[in-house]
mmCIF file of C-alpha atoms in Angstrom:
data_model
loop_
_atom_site.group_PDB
_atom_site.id
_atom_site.type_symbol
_atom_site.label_atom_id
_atom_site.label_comp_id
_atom_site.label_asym_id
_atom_site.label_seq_id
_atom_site.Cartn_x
_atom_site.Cartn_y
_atom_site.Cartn_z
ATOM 1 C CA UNK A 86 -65.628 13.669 -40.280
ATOM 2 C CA UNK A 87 -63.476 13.591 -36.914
ATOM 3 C CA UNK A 88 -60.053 12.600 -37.881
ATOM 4 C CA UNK A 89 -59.174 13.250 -33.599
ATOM 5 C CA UNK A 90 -55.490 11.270 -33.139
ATOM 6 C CA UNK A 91 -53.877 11.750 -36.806
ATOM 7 C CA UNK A 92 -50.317 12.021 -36.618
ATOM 8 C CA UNK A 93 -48.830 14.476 -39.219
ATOM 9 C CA UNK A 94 -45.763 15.111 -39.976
ATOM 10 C CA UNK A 95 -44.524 18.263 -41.982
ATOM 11 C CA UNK A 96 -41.464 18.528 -44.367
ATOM 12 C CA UNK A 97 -40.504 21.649 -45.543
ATOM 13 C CA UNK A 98 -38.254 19.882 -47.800
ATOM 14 C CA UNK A 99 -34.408 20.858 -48.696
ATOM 15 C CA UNK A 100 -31.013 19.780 -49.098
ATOM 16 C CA UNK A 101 -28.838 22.196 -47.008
ATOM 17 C CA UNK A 102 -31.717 22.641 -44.927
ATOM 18 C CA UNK A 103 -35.206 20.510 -44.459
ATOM 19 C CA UNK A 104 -37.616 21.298 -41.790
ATOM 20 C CA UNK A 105 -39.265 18.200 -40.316
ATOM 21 C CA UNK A 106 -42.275 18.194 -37.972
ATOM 22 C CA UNK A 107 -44.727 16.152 -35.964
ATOM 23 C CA UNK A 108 -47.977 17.099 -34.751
ATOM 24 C CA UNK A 109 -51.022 15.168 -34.011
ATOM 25 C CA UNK A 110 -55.307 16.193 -34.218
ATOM 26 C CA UNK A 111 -57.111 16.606 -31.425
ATOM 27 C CA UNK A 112 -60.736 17.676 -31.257
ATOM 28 C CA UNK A 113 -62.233 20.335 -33.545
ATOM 29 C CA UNK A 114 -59.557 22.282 -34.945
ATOM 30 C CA UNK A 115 -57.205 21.699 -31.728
ATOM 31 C CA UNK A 116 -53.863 20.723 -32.269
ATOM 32 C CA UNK A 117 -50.866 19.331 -30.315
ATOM 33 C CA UNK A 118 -47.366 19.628 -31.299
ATOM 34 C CA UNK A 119 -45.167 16.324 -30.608
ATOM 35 C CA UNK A 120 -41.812 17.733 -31.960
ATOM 36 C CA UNK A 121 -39.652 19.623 -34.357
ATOM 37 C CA UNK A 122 -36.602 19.896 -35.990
ATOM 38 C CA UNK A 123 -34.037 20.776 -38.859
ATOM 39 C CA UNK A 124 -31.880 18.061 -40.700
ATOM 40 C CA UNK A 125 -28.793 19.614 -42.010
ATOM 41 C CA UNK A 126 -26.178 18.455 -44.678
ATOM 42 C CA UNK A 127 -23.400 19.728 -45.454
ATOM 43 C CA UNK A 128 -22.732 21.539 -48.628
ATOM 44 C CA UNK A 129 -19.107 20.533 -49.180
ATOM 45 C CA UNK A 130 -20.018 17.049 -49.589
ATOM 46 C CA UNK A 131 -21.047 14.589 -52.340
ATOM 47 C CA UNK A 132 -24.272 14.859 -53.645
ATOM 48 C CA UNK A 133 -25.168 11.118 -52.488
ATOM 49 C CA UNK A 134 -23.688 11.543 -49.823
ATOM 50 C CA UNK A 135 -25.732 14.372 -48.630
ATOM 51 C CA UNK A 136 -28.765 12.315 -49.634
ATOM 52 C CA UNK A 137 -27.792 9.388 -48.008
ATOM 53 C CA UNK A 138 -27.721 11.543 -44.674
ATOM 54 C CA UNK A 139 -31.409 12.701 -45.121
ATOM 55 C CA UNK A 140 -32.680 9.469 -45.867
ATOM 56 C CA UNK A 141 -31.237 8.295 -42.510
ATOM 57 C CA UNK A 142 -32.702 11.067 -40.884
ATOM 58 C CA UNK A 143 -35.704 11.306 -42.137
ATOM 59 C CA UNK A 144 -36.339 7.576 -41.822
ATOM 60 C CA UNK A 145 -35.470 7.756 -38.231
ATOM 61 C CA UNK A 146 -38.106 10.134 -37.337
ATOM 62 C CA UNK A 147 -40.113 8.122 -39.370
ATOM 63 C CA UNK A 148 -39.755 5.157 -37.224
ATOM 64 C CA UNK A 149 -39.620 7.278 -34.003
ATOM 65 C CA UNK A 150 -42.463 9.202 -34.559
ATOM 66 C CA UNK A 151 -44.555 6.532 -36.364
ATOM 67 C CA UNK A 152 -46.855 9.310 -38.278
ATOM 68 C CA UNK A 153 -50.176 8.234 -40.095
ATOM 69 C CA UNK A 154 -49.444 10.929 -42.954
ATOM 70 C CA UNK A 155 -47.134 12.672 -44.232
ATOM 71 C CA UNK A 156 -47.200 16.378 -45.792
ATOM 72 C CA UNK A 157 -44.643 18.152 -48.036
ATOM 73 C CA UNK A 158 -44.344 21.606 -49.524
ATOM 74 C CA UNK A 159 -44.803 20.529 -53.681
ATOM 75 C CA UNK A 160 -42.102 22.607 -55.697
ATOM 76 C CA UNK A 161 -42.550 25.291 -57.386
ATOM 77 C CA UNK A 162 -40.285 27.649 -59.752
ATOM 78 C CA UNK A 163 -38.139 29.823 -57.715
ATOM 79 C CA UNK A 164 -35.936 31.133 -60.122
ATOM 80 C CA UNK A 165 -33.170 29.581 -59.358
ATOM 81 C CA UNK A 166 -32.254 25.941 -61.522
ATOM 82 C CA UNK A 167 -29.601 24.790 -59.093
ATOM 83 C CA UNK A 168 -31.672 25.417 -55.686
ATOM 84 C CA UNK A 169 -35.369 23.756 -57.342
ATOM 85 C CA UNK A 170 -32.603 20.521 -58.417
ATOM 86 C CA UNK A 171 -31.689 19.984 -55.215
ATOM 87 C CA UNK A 172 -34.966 20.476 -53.791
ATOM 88 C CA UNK A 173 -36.116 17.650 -55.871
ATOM 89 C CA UNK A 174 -33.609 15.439 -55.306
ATOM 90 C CA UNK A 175 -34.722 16.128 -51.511
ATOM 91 C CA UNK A 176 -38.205 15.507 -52.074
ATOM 92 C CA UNK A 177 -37.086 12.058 -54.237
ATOM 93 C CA UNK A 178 -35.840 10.969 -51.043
ATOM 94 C CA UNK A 179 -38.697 12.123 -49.043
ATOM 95 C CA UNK A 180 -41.027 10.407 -50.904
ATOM 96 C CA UNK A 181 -39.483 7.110 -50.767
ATOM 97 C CA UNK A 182 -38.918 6.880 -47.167
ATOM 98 C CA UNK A 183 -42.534 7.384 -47.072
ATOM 99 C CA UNK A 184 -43.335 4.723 -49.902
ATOM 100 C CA UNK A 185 -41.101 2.141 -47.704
ATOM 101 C CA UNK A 186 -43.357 2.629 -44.541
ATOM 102 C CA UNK A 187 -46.494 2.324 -46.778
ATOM 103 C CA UNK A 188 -47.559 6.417 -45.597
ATOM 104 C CA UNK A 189 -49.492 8.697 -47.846
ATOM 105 C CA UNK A 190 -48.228 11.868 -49.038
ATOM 106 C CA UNK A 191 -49.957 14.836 -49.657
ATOM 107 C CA UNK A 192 -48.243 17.936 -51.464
ATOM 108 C CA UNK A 193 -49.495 21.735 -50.563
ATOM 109 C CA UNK A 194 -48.056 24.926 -52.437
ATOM 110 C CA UNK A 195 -47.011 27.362 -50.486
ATOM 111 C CA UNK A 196 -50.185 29.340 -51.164
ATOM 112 C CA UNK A 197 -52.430 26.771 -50.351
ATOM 113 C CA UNK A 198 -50.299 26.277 -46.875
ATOM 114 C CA UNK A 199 -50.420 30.331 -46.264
ATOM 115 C CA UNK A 200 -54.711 30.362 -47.062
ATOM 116 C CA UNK A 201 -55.171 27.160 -44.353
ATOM 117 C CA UNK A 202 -53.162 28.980 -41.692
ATOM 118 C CA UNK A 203 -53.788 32.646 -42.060
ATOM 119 C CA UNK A 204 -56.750 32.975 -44.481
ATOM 120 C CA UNK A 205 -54.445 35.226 -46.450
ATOM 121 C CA UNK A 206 -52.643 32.740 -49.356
ATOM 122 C CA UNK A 207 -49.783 36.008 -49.582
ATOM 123 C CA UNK A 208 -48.688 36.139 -45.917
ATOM 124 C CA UNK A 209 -45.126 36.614 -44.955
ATOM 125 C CA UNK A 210 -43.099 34.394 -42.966
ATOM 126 C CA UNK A 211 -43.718 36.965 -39.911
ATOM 127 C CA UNK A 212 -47.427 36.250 -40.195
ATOM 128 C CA UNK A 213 -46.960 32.842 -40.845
ATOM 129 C CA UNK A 214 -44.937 32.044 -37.894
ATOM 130 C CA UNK A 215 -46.903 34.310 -35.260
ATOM 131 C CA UNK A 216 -49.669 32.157 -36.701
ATOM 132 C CA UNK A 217 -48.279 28.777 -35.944
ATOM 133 C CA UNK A 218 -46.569 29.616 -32.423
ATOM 134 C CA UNK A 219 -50.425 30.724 -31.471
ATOM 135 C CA UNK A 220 -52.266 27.785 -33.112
ATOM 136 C CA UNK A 221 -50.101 24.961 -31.557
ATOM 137 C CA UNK A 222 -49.976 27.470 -28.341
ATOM 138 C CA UNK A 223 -46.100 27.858 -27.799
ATOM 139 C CA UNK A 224 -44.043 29.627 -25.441
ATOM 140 C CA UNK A 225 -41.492 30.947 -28.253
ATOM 141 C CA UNK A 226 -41.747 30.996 -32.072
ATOM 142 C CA UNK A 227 -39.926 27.709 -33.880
ATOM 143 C CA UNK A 228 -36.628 28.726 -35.394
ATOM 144 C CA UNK A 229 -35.257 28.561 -37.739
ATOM 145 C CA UNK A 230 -37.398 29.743 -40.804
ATOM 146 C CA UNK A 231 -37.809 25.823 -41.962
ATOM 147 C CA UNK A 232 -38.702 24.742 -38.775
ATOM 148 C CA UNK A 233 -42.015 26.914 -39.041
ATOM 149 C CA UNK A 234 -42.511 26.123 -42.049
ATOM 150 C CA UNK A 235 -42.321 22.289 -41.521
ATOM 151 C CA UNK A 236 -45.229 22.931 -38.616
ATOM 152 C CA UNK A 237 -47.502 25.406 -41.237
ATOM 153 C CA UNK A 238 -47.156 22.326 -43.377
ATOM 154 C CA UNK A 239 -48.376 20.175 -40.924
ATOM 155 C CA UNK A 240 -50.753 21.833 -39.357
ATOM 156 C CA UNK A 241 -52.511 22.505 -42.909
ATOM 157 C CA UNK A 242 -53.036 19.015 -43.597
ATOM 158 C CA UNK A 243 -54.300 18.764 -40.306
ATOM 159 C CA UNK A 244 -57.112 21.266 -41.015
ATOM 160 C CA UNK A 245 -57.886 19.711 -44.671
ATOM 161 C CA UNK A 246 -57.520 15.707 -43.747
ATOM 162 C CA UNK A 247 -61.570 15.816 -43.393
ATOM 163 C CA UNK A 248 -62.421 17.185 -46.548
ATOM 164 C CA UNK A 249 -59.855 14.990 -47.961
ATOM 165 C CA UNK A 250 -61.354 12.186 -46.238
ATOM 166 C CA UNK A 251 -64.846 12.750 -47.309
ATOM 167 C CA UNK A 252 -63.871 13.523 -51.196
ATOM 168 C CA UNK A 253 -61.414 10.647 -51.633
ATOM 169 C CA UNK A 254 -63.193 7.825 -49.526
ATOM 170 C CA UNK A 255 -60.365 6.894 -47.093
ATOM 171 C CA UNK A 256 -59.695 7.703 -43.836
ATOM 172 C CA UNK A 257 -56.289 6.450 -42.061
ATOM 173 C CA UNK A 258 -59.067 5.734 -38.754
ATOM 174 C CA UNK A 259 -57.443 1.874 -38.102
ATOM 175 C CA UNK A 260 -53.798 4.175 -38.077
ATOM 176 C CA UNK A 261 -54.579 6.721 -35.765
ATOM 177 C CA UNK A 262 -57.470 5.302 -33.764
ATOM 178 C CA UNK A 263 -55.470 4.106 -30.649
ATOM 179 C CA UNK A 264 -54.141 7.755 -30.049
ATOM 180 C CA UNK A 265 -57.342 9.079 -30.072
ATOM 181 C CA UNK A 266 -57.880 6.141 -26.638
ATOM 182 C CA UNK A 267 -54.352 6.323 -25.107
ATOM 183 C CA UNK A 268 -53.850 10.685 -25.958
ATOM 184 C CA UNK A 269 -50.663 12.008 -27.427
ATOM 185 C CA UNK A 270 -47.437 9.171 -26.899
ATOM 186 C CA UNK A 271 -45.089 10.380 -25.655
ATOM 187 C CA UNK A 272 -44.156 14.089 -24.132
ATOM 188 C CA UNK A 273 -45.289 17.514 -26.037
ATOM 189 C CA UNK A 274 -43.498 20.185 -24.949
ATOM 190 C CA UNK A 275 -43.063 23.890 -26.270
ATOM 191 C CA UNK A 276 -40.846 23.611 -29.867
ATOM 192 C CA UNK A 277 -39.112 26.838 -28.237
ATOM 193 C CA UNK A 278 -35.461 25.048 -28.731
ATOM 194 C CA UNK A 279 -32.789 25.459 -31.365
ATOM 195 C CA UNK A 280 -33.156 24.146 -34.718
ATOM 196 C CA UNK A 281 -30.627 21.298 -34.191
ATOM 197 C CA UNK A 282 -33.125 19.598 -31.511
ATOM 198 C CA UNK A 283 -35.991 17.678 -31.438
ATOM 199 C CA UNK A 284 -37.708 19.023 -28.838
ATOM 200 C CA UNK A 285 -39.564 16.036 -27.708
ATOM 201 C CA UNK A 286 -37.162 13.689 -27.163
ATOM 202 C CA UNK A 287 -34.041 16.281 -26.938
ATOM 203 C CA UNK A 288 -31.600 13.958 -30.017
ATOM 204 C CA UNK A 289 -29.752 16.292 -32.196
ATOM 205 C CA UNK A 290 -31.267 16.319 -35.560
ATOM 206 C CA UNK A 291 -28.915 17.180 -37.846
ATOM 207 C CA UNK A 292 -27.338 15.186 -40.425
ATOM 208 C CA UNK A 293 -23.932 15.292 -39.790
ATOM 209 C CA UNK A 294 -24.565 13.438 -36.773
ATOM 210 C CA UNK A 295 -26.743 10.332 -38.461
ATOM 211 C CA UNK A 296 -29.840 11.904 -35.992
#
């Protein structure tokens, strides 16, 4: 099933940090990257508050992007009961942005992400991100960490929206089908920039700043 024009976009989900991402299909197993990003809040500050700011963010690139899907690393135990809290809260807020624009969400474990991109579901982040700077042909690795990870993410569900397609009997075709006629909106450029950019449009993505 040729899914050619789906807009994904990748959350490697957090609270100090989340790693957002766009990228879109394009024939076979060919892949452009539209743009990528970290949303920051700051630690110091009330727990809504900080929430608040990611909802804002997120929802802007939401709107800016306008992606047909949306993928997000599913939590798992990291030891840890005051990072994997936060993490939810995160993905809470994730998850309802997406609920208000009416866009599916898929969840991938890390594992699952690792197997799609490198065939190897134990890969470090070295392999992981020499993996995803060659797939989506960049000039420079993404930094920081979350960044590349937000891309993996993407880039996974990118590779597994067929099968999906075929085993749940839905495709997102009406959604995507006038980028597959009119090519990538918008410029693509090399995510080679810092991790408070977007690199397609050049806005600051960070939190603190409403991006």
């Amino acid at each position: 099933m040729q899914l050619e024009g789906l807009r994904v976009m990748g959350i490697d989900p957090g609270l100090t940090r989340c790693g957002l991402s766009v990228v879109q299909a394009g024939r076979g197993r060919v892949i452009l990257p539209v743009s990528v990003g970290v949303v920051r809040t700051p630690s110091e500050s009330e727990l809504t508050e900080r929430l608040l700011r990611l909802s804002r963010a997120v929802g802007e690139w939401m709107d800016d992007y306008s992606p047909d899907v949306v993928a997000i690393e599913r939590i798992f135990e990291r030891g840890n009961v005051a990072t994997v809290m936060h993490t939810a809260h995160a993905v809470g807020v994730l998850v309802l942005a997406a609920a208000e624009r009416n866009l599916p969400v898929y969840m991938y474990t890390p594992s699952e992400v690792k197997k799609a991109i490198s065939g190897n579901g134990r890969a470090d982040k070295k392999q992981m991100t020499m993996m995803v700077t060659r797939i989506l042909g960049l000039s420079e690795a993404p930094k920081p960490a979350d960044a590349a990870d937000a891309l993996a993410l993407a880039i996974c569900h990118c590779w597994r929206a067929p099968a999906l397609a075929r085993t749940r009997g839905h495709t997102t075709a009406a959604g995507h089908a006038r980028r597959v006629d009119g090519g990538v909106r918008g410029p693509v450029r090399s995510l080679d920039r810092t991790s408070n950019d977007r690199t397609s449009t050049g806005r600051t993505a960070t939190a603190q700043t409403e991006s």
